[in-house]
Short mmCIF file of C-alpha atoms and ligand atoms in Angstrom, two decimals:
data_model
loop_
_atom_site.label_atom_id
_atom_site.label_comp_id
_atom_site.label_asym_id
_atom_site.label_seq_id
_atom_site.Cartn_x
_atom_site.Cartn_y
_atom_site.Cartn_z
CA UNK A 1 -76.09 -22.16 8.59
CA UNK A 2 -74.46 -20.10 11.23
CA UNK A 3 -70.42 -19.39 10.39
CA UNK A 4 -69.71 -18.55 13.78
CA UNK A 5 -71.63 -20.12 16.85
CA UNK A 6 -71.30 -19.63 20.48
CA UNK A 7 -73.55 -21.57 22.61
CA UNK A 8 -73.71 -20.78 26.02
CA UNK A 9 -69.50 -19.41 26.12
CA UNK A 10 -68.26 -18.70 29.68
CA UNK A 11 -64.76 -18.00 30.41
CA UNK A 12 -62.46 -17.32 33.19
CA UNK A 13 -58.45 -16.01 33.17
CA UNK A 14 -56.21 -18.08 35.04
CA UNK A 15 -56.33 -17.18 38.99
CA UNK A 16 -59.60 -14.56 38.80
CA UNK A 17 -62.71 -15.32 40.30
CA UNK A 18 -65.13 -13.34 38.17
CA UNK A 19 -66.12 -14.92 34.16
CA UNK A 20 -64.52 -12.24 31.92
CA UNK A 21 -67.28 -13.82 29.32
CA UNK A 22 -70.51 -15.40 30.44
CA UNK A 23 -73.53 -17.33 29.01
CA UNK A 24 -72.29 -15.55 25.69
CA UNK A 25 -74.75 -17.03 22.67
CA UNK A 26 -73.82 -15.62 19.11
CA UNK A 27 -74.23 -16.80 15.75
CA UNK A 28 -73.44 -15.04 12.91
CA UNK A 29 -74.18 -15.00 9.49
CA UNK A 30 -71.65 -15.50 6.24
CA UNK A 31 -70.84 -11.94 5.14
CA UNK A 32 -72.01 -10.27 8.43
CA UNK A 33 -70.57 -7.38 9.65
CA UNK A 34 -70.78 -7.18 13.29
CA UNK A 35 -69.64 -4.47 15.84
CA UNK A 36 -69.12 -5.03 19.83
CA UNK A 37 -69.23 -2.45 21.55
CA UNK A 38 -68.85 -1.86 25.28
CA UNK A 39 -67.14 0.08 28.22
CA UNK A 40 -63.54 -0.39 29.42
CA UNK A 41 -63.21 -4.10 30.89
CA UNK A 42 -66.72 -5.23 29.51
CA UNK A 43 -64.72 -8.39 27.88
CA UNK A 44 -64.39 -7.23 23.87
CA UNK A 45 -61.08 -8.27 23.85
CA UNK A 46 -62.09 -11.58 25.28
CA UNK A 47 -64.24 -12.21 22.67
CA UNK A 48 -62.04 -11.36 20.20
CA UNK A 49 -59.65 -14.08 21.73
CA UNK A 50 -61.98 -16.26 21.76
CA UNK A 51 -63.45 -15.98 18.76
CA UNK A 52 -59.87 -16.37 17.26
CA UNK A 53 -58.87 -19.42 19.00
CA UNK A 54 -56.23 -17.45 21.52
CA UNK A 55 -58.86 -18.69 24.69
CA UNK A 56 -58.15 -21.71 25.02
CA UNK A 57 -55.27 -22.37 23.35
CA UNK A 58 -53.07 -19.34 24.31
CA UNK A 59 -54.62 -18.48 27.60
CA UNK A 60 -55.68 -20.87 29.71
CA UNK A 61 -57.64 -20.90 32.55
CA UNK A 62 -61.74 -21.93 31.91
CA UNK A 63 -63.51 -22.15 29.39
CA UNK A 64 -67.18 -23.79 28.95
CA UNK A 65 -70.20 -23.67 26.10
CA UNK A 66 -69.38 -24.59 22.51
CA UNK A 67 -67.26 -21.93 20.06
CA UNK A 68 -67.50 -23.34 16.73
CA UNK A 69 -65.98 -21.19 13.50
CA UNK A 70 -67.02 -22.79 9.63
CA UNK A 71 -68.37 -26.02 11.58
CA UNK A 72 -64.77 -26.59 13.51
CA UNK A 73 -65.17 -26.71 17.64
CA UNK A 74 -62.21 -24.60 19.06
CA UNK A 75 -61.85 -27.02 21.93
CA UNK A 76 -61.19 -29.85 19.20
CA UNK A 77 -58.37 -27.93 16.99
CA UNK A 78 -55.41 -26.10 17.61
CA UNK A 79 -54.23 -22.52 16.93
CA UNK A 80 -52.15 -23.62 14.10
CA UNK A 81 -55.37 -24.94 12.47
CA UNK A 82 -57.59 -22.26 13.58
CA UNK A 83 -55.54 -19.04 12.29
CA UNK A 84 -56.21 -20.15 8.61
CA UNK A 85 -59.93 -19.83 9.12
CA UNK A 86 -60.24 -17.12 11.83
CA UNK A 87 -57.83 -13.59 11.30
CA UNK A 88 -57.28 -11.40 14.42
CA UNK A 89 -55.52 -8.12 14.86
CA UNK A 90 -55.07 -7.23 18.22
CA UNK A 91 -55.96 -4.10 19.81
CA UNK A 92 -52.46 -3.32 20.20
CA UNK A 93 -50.96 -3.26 16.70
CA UNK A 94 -47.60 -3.38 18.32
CA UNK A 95 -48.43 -7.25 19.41
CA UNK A 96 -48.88 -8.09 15.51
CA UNK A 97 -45.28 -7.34 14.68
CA UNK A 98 -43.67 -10.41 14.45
CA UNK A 99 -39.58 -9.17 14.61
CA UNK A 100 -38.83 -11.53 12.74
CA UNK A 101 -38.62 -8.82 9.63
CA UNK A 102 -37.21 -5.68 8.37
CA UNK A 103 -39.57 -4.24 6.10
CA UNK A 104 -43.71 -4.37 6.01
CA UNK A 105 -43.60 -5.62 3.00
CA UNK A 106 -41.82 -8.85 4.64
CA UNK A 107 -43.36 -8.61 7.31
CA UNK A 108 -46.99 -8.58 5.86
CA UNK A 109 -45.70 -11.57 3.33
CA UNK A 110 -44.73 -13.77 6.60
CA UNK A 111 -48.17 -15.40 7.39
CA UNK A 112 -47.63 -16.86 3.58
CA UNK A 113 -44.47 -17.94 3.63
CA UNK A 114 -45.44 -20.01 6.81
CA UNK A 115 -48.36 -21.71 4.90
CA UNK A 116 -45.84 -22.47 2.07
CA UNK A 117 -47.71 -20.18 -0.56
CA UNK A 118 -45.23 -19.65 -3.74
CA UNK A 119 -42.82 -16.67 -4.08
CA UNK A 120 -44.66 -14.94 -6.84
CA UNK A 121 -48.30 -15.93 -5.96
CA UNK A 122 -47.16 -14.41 -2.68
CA UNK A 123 -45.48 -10.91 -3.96
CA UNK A 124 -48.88 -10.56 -6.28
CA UNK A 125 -50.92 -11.12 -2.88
CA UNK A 126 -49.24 -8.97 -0.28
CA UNK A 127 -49.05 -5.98 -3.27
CA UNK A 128 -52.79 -5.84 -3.97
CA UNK A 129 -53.32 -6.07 0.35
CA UNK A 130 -51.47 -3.55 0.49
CA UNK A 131 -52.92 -1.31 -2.12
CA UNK A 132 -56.05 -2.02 -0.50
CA UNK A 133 -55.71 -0.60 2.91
CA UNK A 134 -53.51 2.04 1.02
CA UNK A 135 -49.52 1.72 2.63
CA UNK A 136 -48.08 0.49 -0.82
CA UNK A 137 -46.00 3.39 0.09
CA UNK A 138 -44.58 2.06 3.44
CA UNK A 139 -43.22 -1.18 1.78
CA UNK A 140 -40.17 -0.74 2.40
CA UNK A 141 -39.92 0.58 5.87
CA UNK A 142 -39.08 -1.05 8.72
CA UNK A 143 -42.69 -2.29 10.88
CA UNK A 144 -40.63 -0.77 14.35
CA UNK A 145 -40.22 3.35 12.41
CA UNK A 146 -44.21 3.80 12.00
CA UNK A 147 -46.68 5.09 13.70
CA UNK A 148 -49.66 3.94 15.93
CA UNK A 149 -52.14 4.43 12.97
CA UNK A 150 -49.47 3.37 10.01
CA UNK A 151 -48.82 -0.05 12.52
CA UNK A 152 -52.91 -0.72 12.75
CA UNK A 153 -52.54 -0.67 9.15
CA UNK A 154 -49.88 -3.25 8.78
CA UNK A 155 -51.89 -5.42 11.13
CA UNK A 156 -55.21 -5.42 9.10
CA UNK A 157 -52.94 -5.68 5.85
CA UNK A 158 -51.48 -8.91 7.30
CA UNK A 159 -54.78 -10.41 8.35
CA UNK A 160 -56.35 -9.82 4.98
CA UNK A 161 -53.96 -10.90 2.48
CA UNK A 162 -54.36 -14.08 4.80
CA UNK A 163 -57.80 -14.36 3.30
CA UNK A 164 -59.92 -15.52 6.24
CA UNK A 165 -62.91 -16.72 6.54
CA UNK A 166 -63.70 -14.59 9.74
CA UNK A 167 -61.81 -11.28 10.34
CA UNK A 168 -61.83 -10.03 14.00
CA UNK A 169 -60.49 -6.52 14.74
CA UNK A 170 -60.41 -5.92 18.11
CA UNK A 171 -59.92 -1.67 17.74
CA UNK A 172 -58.35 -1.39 14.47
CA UNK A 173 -58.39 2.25 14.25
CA UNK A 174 -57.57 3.45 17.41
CA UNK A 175 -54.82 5.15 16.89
CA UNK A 176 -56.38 6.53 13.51
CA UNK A 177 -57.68 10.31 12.56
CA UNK A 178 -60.93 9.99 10.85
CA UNK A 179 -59.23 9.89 7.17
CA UNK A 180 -57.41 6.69 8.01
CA UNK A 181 -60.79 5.22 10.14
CA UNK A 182 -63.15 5.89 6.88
CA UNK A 183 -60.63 4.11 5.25
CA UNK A 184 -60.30 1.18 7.11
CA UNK A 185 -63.93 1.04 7.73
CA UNK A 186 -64.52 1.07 3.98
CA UNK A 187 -62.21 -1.72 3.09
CA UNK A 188 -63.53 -3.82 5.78
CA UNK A 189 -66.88 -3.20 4.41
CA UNK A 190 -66.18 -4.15 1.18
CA UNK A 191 -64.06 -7.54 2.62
CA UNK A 192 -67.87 -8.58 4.19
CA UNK A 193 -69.85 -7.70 1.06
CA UNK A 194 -67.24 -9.96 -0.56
CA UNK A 195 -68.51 -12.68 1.90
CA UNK A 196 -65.74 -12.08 4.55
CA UNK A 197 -67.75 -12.39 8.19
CA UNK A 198 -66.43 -9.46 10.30
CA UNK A 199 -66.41 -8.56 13.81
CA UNK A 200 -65.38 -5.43 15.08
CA UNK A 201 -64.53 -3.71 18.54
CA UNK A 202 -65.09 -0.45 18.36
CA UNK A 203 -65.74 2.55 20.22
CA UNK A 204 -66.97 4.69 17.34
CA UNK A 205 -70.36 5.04 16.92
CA UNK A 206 -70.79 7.20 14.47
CA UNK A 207 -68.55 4.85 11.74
CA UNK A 208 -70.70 1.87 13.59
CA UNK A 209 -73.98 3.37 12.36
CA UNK A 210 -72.78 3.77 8.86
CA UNK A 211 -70.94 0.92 8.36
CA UNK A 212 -72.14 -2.64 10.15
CA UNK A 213 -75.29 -4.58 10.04
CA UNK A 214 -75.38 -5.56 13.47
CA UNK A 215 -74.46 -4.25 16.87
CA UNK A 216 -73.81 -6.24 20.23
CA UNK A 217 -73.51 -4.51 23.62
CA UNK A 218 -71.36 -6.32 26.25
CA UNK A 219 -71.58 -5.77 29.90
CA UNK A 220 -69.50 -7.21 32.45
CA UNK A 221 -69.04 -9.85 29.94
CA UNK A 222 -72.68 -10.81 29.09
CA UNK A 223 -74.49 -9.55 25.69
CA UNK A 224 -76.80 -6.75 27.19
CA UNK A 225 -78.55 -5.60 23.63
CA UNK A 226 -77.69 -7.31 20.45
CA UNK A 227 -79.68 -5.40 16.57
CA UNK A 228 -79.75 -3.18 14.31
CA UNK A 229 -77.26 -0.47 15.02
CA UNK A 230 -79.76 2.23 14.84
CA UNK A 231 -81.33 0.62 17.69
CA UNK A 232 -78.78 -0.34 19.74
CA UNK A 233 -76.92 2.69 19.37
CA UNK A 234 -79.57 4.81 20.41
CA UNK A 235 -81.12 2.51 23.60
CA UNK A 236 -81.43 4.53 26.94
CA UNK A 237 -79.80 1.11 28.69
CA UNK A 238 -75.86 2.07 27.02
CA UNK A 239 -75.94 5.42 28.61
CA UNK A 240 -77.48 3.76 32.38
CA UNK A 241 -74.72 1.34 32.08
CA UNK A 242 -71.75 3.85 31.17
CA UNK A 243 -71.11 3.08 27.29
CA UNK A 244 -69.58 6.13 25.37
CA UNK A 245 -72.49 7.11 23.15
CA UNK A 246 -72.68 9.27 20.30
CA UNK A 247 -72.75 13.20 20.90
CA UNK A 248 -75.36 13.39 18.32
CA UNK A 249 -77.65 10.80 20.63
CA UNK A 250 -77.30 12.53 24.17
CA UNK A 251 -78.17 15.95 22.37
CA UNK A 252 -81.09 14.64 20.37
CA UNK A 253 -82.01 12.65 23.77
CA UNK A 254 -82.22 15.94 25.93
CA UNK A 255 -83.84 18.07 22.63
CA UNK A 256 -86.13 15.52 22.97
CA UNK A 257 -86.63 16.21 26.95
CA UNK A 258 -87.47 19.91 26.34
CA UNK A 259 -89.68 19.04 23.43
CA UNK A 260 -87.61 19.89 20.49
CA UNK A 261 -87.35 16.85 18.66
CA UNK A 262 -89.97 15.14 17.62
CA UNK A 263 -88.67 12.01 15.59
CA UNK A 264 -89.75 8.13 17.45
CA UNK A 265 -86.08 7.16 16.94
CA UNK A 266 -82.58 9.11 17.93
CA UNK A 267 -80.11 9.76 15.40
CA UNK A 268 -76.76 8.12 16.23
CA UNK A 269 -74.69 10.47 13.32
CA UNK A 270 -74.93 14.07 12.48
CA UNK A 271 -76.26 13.59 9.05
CA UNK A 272 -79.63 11.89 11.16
CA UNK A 273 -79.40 14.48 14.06
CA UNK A 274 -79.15 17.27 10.94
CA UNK A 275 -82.79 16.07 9.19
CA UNK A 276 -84.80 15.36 12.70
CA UNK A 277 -83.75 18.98 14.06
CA UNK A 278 -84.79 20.42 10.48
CA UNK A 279 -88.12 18.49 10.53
N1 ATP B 301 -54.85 -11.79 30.86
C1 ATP B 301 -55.81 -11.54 31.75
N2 ATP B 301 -55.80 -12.15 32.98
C2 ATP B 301 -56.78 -11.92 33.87
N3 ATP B 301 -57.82 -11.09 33.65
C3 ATP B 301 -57.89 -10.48 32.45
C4 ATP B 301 -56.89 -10.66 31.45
N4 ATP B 301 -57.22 -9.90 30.38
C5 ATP B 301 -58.37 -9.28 30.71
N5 ATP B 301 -58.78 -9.62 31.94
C6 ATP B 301 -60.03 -9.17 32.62
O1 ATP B 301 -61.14 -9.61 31.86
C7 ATP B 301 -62.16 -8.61 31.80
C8 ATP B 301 -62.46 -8.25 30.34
O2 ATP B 301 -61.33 -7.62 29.79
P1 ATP B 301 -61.21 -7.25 28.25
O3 ATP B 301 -59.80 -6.85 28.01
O4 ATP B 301 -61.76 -8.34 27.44
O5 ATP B 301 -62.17 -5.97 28.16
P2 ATP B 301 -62.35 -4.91 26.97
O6 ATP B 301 -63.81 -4.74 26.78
O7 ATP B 301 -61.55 -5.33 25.80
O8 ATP B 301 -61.75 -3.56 27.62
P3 ATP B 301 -60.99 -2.32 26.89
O9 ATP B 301 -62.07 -1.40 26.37
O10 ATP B 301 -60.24 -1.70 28.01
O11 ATP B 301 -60.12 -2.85 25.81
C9 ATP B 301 -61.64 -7.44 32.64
O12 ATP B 301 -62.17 -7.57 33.92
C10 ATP B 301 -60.14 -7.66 32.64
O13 ATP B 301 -59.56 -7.14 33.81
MG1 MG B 302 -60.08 -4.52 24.72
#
């Protein structure tokens, strides 16, 4: 039994002509860990809204198909409802911050204090969150005095300590150097092997490869190539259609051109690209 299900999702903004998502099908497993991935405008963020309730019930405009999340239909709940089962942190952390508070540790408390969870069951929760994603030391600050990274932190420390069912993180580490992405990629790793069902836009294909189960390529919102990530990654149809791909990939690819590697499959990181070139 499919978690999430999309049947046949298209979707239009208000006042454009052209589906931002179309004839999306997706169903995804409990405990999955799935990345999109995808050029500039090829509708992650839609998805991600979608996926999390925000289309329909935040933007309007059209919406058709079936999105379903733990057996609800979006089109038959409402946000309020649909935020307990479905987490999102937006690609801009700075949208997360609610200004309603003056320190993350309020701030990352705030979800539960809406839902009416008890003052100490509540401190216990937001402490261990925040342990996990590692800012127990930015408790006290104020959300508005950190930075890009130390704010996409806050925002995935508020989702989880929500405890969703389905955690959508529409570029978490953007903003991150590749300490704090390992970090977050390894916590969010550990949230799906706990039976959390993940999905994850991303532009890094190199933490992709090592971390999630599954990869989907969107394309002028329609799935293009949805597998394995080693396959996906590596397909010749990302780099016709203009998707960042891995360095490791496009020098493998053209090794491969002048006869120098020899492998059947291309390495997306450079531990792979390391053992085909010494083979
Ligand atoms: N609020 C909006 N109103 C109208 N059109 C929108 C709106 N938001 C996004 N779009 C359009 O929908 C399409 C998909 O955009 P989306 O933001 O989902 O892409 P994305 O893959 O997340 O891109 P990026 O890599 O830049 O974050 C684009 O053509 C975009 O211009
Ligand atoms: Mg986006």
């Amino acid at each position: 039994m499919a978690i999430v299900n999309l049947q046949n999702v298209t979707y239009k903004y208000p006042l454009t002509e052209k589906p931002a998502l179309q004839n999306i099908d997706l169903q995804m497993k409990e405990g999955e860990f799935v990345a999109v991935i995808g050029p500039n405008g090829a509708g992650k963020s839609t998805l991600c809204y979608t996926l999390a309730g925000f289309v329909p019930h935040f933007f309007k405009g059209e919406l058709t198909g079936s999105v379903e999340v733990a057996r609800n239909e979006t089109s038959k709940s409402n946000l309020h409802e649909w935020v307990l089962n479905v987490g999102l942190a937006f690609q801009n952390p700075f949208n997360q911050i609610s200004g309603a508070k003056y320190t993350v540790f309020e701030e990352i408390a705030f979800g539960l204090e809406n839902i009416g969870v008890p003052r100490e069951e509540m401190k216990g929760r937001v402490k261990e969150a925040m342990k996990m994603t590692g800012i127990s030391d930015l408790a006290d600050r104020s959300p508005y005095s950190l930075s890009g990274g130390q704010q996409q932190r806050v925002a995935l420390t508020s989702i989880l300590v929500m405890q969703p069912k389905v955690l959508v993180l529409d570029e978490p580490t953007s903003q991150m150097d590749p300490i704090g992405t390992r970090e977050v990629f390894s916590v969010v790793r550990t949230m799906a092997e706990r039976g959390m069902t993940v999905i994850l836009a991303e532009h890094k294909m190199e933490w992709i490869a090592n971390f999630a189960d599954r990869v989907i390529a969107l394309h002028e919102g329609q799935i293009l190539v949805d597998g394995k990530p080693g396959e996906v990654l590596t397909s010749d149809v990302l780099t016709e259609k203009g998707f960042g791909i891995s360095r490791y990939t496009s020098v493998a690819r053209r090794a491969r051109e002048l006869g120098l590697w020899k492998r059947d499959t291309l390495p997306v990181t450079l531990e792979e690209a390391v053992k085909g070139f010494k083979e």
